Amino acid sequence: MEATEETGGGEGVGGGTGGERLRRWRLVLGGGGADGTGCALAGRDVAMDGALSSLYGGGGRKKDRGQGRSAGLGASAPAVARWLGDIRTYFPSSVVQVMQRDAIDRLGLSALLLEPEMLEAVDADVHLVGTLLSLNHAMPEETKATARAVVRKVVEDLEKRLATRARATLTGALDRSARVRRPRHHDIDWNRTIAANLKNYLPEYRTVVPERLVGYGRASQAVKKDVVLCIDQSGSMAASVVYASVFGAVLASMRSISTRLVVFDTSVVDLTDQLDDPVEVLFGTQLGGGTDINRALAYCQSRIARPADTVVVLISDLYEGGIRNEMLKRVAAMKASGVQFVTLLALSDEGAPAYDHDHAAALAALGAPAFACTPDHFPDVMAAAIERRPLPVPDRSSTRR
């Protein structure tokens, strides 16, 4: 827990660095005889301690203030709404979002998110969107409009953050991937030209005779690449579903890319016709349930018309409930036909969730390494796949198991 600098009012705590350190430990430990700090709180610190106690207190019985922590938000929407206002007052936004997630997990507040006044009070982020999507089918009609507004705000913020760089990176990759035989001088790709003409090296002149020039292609309105996003809807993939839907909309807005978006659990749903509105895509998903990767890949494979110009991105934790060997055969067949196959264990800022290591190793053996990818890194991965370069796989030490 990190308190804000502005949380003053701790008159009962000694001044100076030592006093501030004790004050923070007192807020973390929750008071009582066992905390060992001997610190008393006053002013805003008392209210801050109360907000922490409501969430992280031990035991379910409400205790008197100063006699230890007790969890105590209960199932009251007004009480929770007040608590949400309190934590926004006392903590920075990054801490607020962590506490909101902890409240949903620790105190079972999911049901309260079905109430419009609660949704209006919560600070929205990707994780809240995932929770709302998992509650979608239990949501009363009077709440759905508010939920959509919350989801739309998060999606629009993500698009502002991610879209410009994604379009620029992918446009450059598309132009470089479209090579021409007779490029103008400033369009020559010298690295690829030299590589293509190494057989014409003249040792006596220490030079390469460029018999064949390789150049960058000019931008055009023609579709250059087909991209298939195949997204696992299992509960652990909630953040990945949100980010993939946003990127799907960005890709669909680029005329040079034909984008297909497929979500799956034990069934397969093609949401391509909704790609112009990622909010509709998200509400068309159903988080949770089983997983049949083989069936999803079979559907994607059946929709591939130009293998050499197709990138398939499987976003899944690889816990396969279908036929494992058939799944691997499909990946091998797609790669053999010329498809660029990318496996992402997660598309989120948190790194990889728990995933099936055996399946990840089997895919890597097929030349499709499985790794977690942050949203900021995703355009670079897609650019490499479009240009048929080795994928920029992050350092495995940074991928959590």
XYZ file of C-alpha atoms in Angstrom:
401
model
C 0.000 0.000 0.000
C 1.296 3.425 -0.902
C -0.235 6.474 0.711
C -0.348 9.787 -1.093
C 1.945 12.610 -0.074
C -1.007 14.796 0.698
C -2.406 12.545 3.409
C -1.538 14.739 6.295
C -3.266 15.005 9.606
C -1.121 12.366 11.302
C -0.549 14.535 14.370
C -0.130 11.491 16.591
C 2.871 10.345 14.593
C 6.265 11.803 15.280
C 7.714 14.148 12.683
C 10.636 13.449 10.416
C 11.522 10.493 8.264
C 11.295 7.957 11.107
C 7.830 9.132 12.068
C 6.600 8.958 8.492
C 7.945 5.430 8.185
C 6.126 4.365 11.358
C 2.938 6.037 10.164
C 3.033 4.085 6.913
C 3.711 0.790 8.716
C 0.811 1.515 11.062
C -1.506 1.991 8.056
C -0.249 -1.215 6.477
C -0.458 -3.358 9.637
C -3.837 -2.090 10.754
C -3.230 -1.267 14.392
C -3.824 -3.399 17.468
C -1.302 -4.822 19.872
C 0.418 -6.928 17.239
C 1.479 -4.188 14.870
C 4.448 -3.165 17.028
C 4.560 0.439 15.855
C 3.034 2.138 18.869
C 1.711 4.825 16.537
C -1.597 6.608 16.958
C -3.394 8.075 13.959
C -5.309 11.306 13.715
C -7.075 13.447 11.131
C -7.221 12.103 7.578
C -5.123 9.101 8.563
C -7.987 7.768 10.658
C -10.351 7.919 7.681
C -7.712 6.336 5.423
C -7.256 3.519 7.935
C -11.005 3.003 7.979
C -11.112 2.653 4.182
C -8.300 0.098 4.312
C -9.939 -1.764 7.200
C -13.189 -2.129 5.270
C -11.346 -4.022 2.557
C -8.338 -5.721 4.132
C -9.546 -6.274 7.696
C -9.221 -9.765 9.119
C -12.392 -11.597 10.006
C -15.953 -10.717 9.228
C -16.974 -9.241 12.594
C -16.983 -5.488 12.816
C -14.666 -4.215 15.551
C -14.242 -0.936 17.299
C -11.816 1.430 15.679
C -8.293 0.917 16.953
C -8.895 -2.749 17.901
C -7.747 -4.313 14.619
C -8.899 -4.631 11.069
C -12.298 -5.989 10.071
C -13.761 -6.464 6.616
C -16.961 -4.485 6.499
C -18.470 -3.149 3.265
C -21.377 -5.538 3.420
C -23.878 -5.828 0.588
C -25.020 -2.224 0.695
C -24.670 -0.199 -2.490
C -24.727 3.170 -0.667
C -21.979 2.004 1.722
C -19.825 0.800 -1.156
C -20.425 3.999 -3.128
C -19.245 6.034 -0.120
C -16.198 3.792 0.239
C -15.346 4.261 -3.451
C -15.484 8.001 -2.944
C -13.252 7.738 0.121
C -10.503 5.753 -1.565
C -10.430 8.197 -4.496
C -9.908 10.958 -1.942
C -7.067 9.277 -0.066
C -5.160 7.283 -2.702
C -3.751 7.834 -6.215
C -5.682 6.395 -9.161
C -3.318 3.429 -9.656
C -3.922 2.332 -6.042
C -7.664 2.969 -6.359
C -7.927 0.546 -9.256
C -6.034 -2.140 -7.330
C -8.306 -1.690 -4.312
C -11.421 -1.859 -6.490
C -10.258 -5.157 -7.978
C -9.445 -6.492 -4.515
C -12.888 -5.470 -3.272
C -14.577 -7.378 -6.090
C -12.444 -10.470 -5.424
C -12.251 -10.441 -1.610
C -15.701 -9.183 -0.665
C -17.816 -10.585 -3.486
C -19.047 -7.227 -4.753
C -19.727 -8.389 -8.319
C -23.470 -8.354 -7.743
C -23.348 -4.694 -6.718
C -21.822 -3.817 -10.103
C -25.206 -4.682 -11.575
C -26.615 -1.508 -10.009
C -26.370 1.698 -12.121
C -25.378 3.954 -9.213
C -22.473 1.660 -8.401
C -21.167 1.656 -11.967
C -21.266 5.440 -12.053
C -19.129 5.573 -8.891
C -16.405 3.129 -9.950
C -13.166 4.201 -11.674
C -13.272 2.190 -14.898
C -10.303 0.194 -16.209
C -9.651 -2.925 -18.297
C -10.200 -5.241 -15.342
C -13.560 -3.706 -14.512
C -14.597 -4.146 -18.151
C -13.672 -7.828 -17.892
C -15.825 -8.173 -14.780
C -18.772 -6.453 -16.451
C -18.492 -8.706 -19.492
C -18.540 -11.789 -17.266
C -21.741 -10.439 -15.664
C -23.296 -9.465 -18.989
C -26.006 -12.109 -19.104
C -26.986 -11.560 -15.468
C -27.231 -7.803 -15.892
C -30.694 -6.229 -15.519
C -31.910 -4.076 -18.402
C -31.758 -0.852 -16.394
C -28.015 -1.398 -15.842
C -26.972 -2.309 -19.382
C -26.933 1.247 -20.712
C -24.681 2.387 -17.851
C -22.431 -0.652 -18.311
C -22.059 0.084 -22.012
C -21.147 3.683 -21.240
C -18.468 2.494 -18.807
C -17.070 0.007 -21.326
C -17.140 2.573 -24.133
C -15.153 5.083 -22.084
C -12.435 2.516 -21.374
C -12.350 1.391 -25.022
C -12.101 4.963 -26.316
C -9.260 5.707 -23.907
C -7.427 2.593 -25.093
C -7.933 3.537 -28.739
C -6.475 7.003 -28.115
C -3.459 5.433 -26.426
C -2.798 2.622 -28.903
C -4.252 3.391 -32.329
C -1.841 6.016 -33.713
C 1.322 4.033 -33.107
C -0.292 0.778 -34.251
C -1.384 2.290 -37.578
C 2.004 3.913 -38.192
C 3.948 0.742 -37.361
C 1.741 -1.531 -39.447
C 1.578 0.866 -42.408
C 5.369 0.893 -42.543
C 5.460 -2.905 -42.335
C 2.916 -3.231 -45.135
C 4.885 -0.895 -47.398
C 8.116 -2.749 -46.739
C 6.496 -6.140 -47.296
C 5.204 -5.128 -50.753
C 8.443 -5.385 -52.741
C 8.762 -4.271 -56.365
C 11.156 -5.551 -59.058
C 12.178 -2.201 -60.519
C 12.245 0.252 -57.636
C 13.297 3.836 -57.967
C 16.605 4.636 -56.284
C 15.110 5.995 -53.051
C 12.764 2.962 -52.821
C 15.557 0.349 -52.904
C 15.755 -1.917 -49.848
C 19.543 -2.212 -49.768
C 19.744 -4.862 -47.047
C 17.478 -7.248 -48.937
C 19.061 -6.320 -52.277
C 22.544 -7.244 -51.024
C 21.234 -10.480 -49.478
C 19.541 -11.414 -52.769
C 22.737 -10.818 -54.770
C 25.462 -12.334 -52.596
C 26.092 -14.947 -55.289
C 27.265 -12.079 -57.509
C 30.057 -11.042 -55.149
C 33.297 -10.149 -57.005
C 36.261 -10.712 -54.673
C 38.721 -8.839 -56.876
C 36.564 -5.704 -56.657
C 35.217 -6.459 -53.154
C 31.727 -5.601 -54.252
C 28.356 -7.155 -55.024
C 26.850 -6.746 -58.486
C 23.129 -6.027 -57.880
C 21.640 -8.103 -60.660
C 18.226 -7.959 -58.981
C 16.974 -4.945 -57.034
C 14.546 -5.343 -54.164
C 12.476 -2.318 -53.291
C 9.794 -1.177 -50.909
C 6.308 -1.110 -52.343
C 4.285 2.056 -52.630
C 1.196 2.470 -50.491
C -1.954 1.396 -52.280
C -5.614 0.844 -51.520
C -5.419 -2.874 -52.352
C -5.664 -5.405 -49.529
C -2.125 -6.589 -48.871
C -2.558 -8.817 -45.826
C -5.299 -10.865 -44.174
C -5.238 -10.968 -40.374
C -7.240 -13.433 -38.282
C -7.515 -12.755 -34.541
C -8.588 -15.942 -32.759
C -9.368 -15.137 -29.115
C -9.916 -17.480 -26.174
C -12.905 -16.368 -24.051
C -11.959 -18.273 -20.889
C -12.208 -16.225 -17.706
C -8.456 -15.709 -17.261
C -8.257 -14.046 -20.681
C -10.603 -11.135 -19.902
C -8.025 -8.341 -20.294
C -6.715 -9.971 -23.489
C -10.219 -9.997 -24.963
C -10.579 -6.278 -24.291
C -7.240 -5.321 -25.857
C -7.689 -7.695 -28.815
C -11.089 -6.164 -29.578
C -9.565 -2.681 -29.609
C -6.720 -3.769 -31.880
C -9.214 -5.604 -34.088
C -11.063 -2.339 -34.626
C -7.788 -0.536 -35.393
C -6.755 -3.183 -37.941
C -10.221 -3.152 -39.514
C -9.902 0.592 -40.072
C -6.851 0.051 -42.307
C -7.801 -0.542 -45.937
C -4.652 -2.541 -46.673
C -5.577 -5.174 -44.068
C -8.561 -7.512 -44.154
C -9.330 -8.399 -40.537
C -11.362 -11.278 -39.140
C -12.107 -11.580 -35.416
C -13.126 -14.938 -33.967
C -13.855 -15.682 -30.298
C -14.260 -19.141 -28.853
C -14.844 -21.319 -25.832
C -16.289 -24.735 -26.702
C -18.131 -23.020 -29.549
C -16.895 -20.524 -32.128
C -18.371 -17.083 -32.866
C -17.290 -14.876 -35.763
C -17.646 -11.202 -34.763
C -16.043 -9.726 -37.875
C -19.187 -7.855 -38.880
C -19.055 -5.895 -35.600
C -15.412 -4.818 -35.830
C -16.297 -1.197 -36.497
C -17.536 -0.984 -32.885
C -15.317 -2.779 -30.338
C -17.952 -2.251 -27.639
C -20.378 -4.394 -29.639
C -17.622 -6.951 -30.077
C -17.036 -7.088 -26.330
C -20.702 -7.501 -25.509
C -20.815 -10.267 -28.115
C -18.313 -12.288 -26.083
C -19.135 -14.582 -23.194
C -16.271 -14.914 -20.728
C -15.845 -18.236 -18.979
C -16.693 -21.776 -19.977
C -14.570 -24.474 -21.595
C -11.986 -24.239 -24.357
C -11.776 -25.958 -27.747
C -8.806 -24.452 -29.566
C -8.859 -27.131 -32.249
C -12.419 -26.243 -33.276
C -11.581 -22.525 -33.358
C -8.496 -23.090 -35.518
C -10.492 -25.357 -37.838
C -12.916 -22.487 -38.428
C -10.097 -19.981 -38.991
C -8.319 -22.366 -41.350
C -11.482 -22.750 -43.422
C -11.599 -18.970 -43.955
C -8.030 -18.590 -45.241
C -7.960 -17.821 -48.975
C -4.413 -16.428 -49.351
C -2.098 -18.399 -47.021
C 1.093 -16.592 -48.047
C -0.521 -13.248 -47.212
C -2.275 -14.305 -43.998
C -1.328 -13.785 -40.350
C -3.219 -15.854 -37.755
C -2.944 -14.637 -34.152
C -4.087 -17.142 -31.516
C -4.564 -15.481 -28.109
C -5.016 -18.238 -25.521
C -3.626 -19.752 -22.325
C -3.509 -23.020 -24.337
C -5.534 -25.119 -21.891
C -7.038 -27.247 -24.633
C -10.301 -29.058 -23.977
C -10.501 -30.341 -27.544
C -8.248 -32.709 -29.456
C -4.629 -31.764 -28.739
C -2.985 -33.597 -31.634
C -5.484 -32.206 -34.124
C -4.816 -28.684 -32.845
C -1.085 -29.104 -33.411
C -1.657 -30.648 -36.858
C -3.737 -27.633 -37.874
C -1.025 -25.219 -36.799
C 1.585 -27.240 -38.693
C -0.621 -27.361 -41.808
C -1.236 -23.606 -41.749
C 2.471 -22.870 -41.386
C 3.326 -25.306 -44.186
C 0.880 -23.487 -46.476
C 2.651 -20.181 -45.843
C 0.537 -18.715 -43.020
C 2.383 -16.642 -40.421
C 1.168 -18.061 -37.086
C 1.506 -16.074 -33.855
C 0.645 -17.486 -30.408
C 0.094 -15.030 -27.567
C -0.444 -16.406 -24.064
C -1.855 -13.031 -23.081
C -2.329 -9.575 -24.561
C -2.228 -7.485 -21.402
C 0.033 -5.427 -19.161
C 0.215 -8.129 -16.467
C 2.180 -10.753 -18.407
C 1.173 -14.370 -18.926
C -1.415 -16.001 -16.659
C -1.158 -19.704 -15.830
C -0.858 -21.549 -19.130
C -0.256 -25.044 -20.505
C 3.534 -25.329 -20.774
C 3.427 -28.604 -22.719
C 1.272 -27.077 -25.450
C 3.430 -23.958 -25.514
C 6.543 -26.098 -25.995
C 4.849 -28.145 -28.742
C 3.921 -24.967 -30.632
C 7.439 -23.612 -30.251
C 8.745 -26.842 -31.787
C 6.528 -26.098 -34.796
C 8.098 -22.651 -35.165
C 5.257 -20.814 -33.406
C 6.725 -19.679 -30.065
C 4.122 -18.836 -27.425
C 4.722 -15.742 -25.336
C 2.884 -12.998 -23.482
C 2.675 -9.597 -25.136
C 1.896 -6.162 -23.759
C -0.449 -3.912 -25.744
C 2.410 -1.494 -26.456
C 4.507 -4.331 -27.929
C 1.706 -5.807 -30.062
C 2.234 -3.523 -33.123
C 5.893 -4.606 -33.279
C 4.886 -8.279 -33.172
C 2.340 -7.768 -35.951
C 4.826 -5.776 -38.045
C 7.356 -8.620 -37.812
C 4.697 -11.163 -38.798
C 3.585 -9.052 -41.769
C 7.182 -8.677 -42.973
C 7.859 -12.375 -42.278
C 10.687 -11.486 -39.930
C 11.505 -13.407 -36.709
C 9.038 -12.381 -34.024
C 10.394 -10.047 -31.319
C 9.791 -12.496 -28.466
C 10.227 -10.779 -25.073
C 12.801 -12.066 -22.604
C 11.271 -15.137 -20.947
C 12.440 -13.921 -17.547
C 9.913 -11.080 -17.846
C 7.014 -13.470 -18.571
C 5.296 -14.587 -15.415
C 4.080 -18.154 -15.105
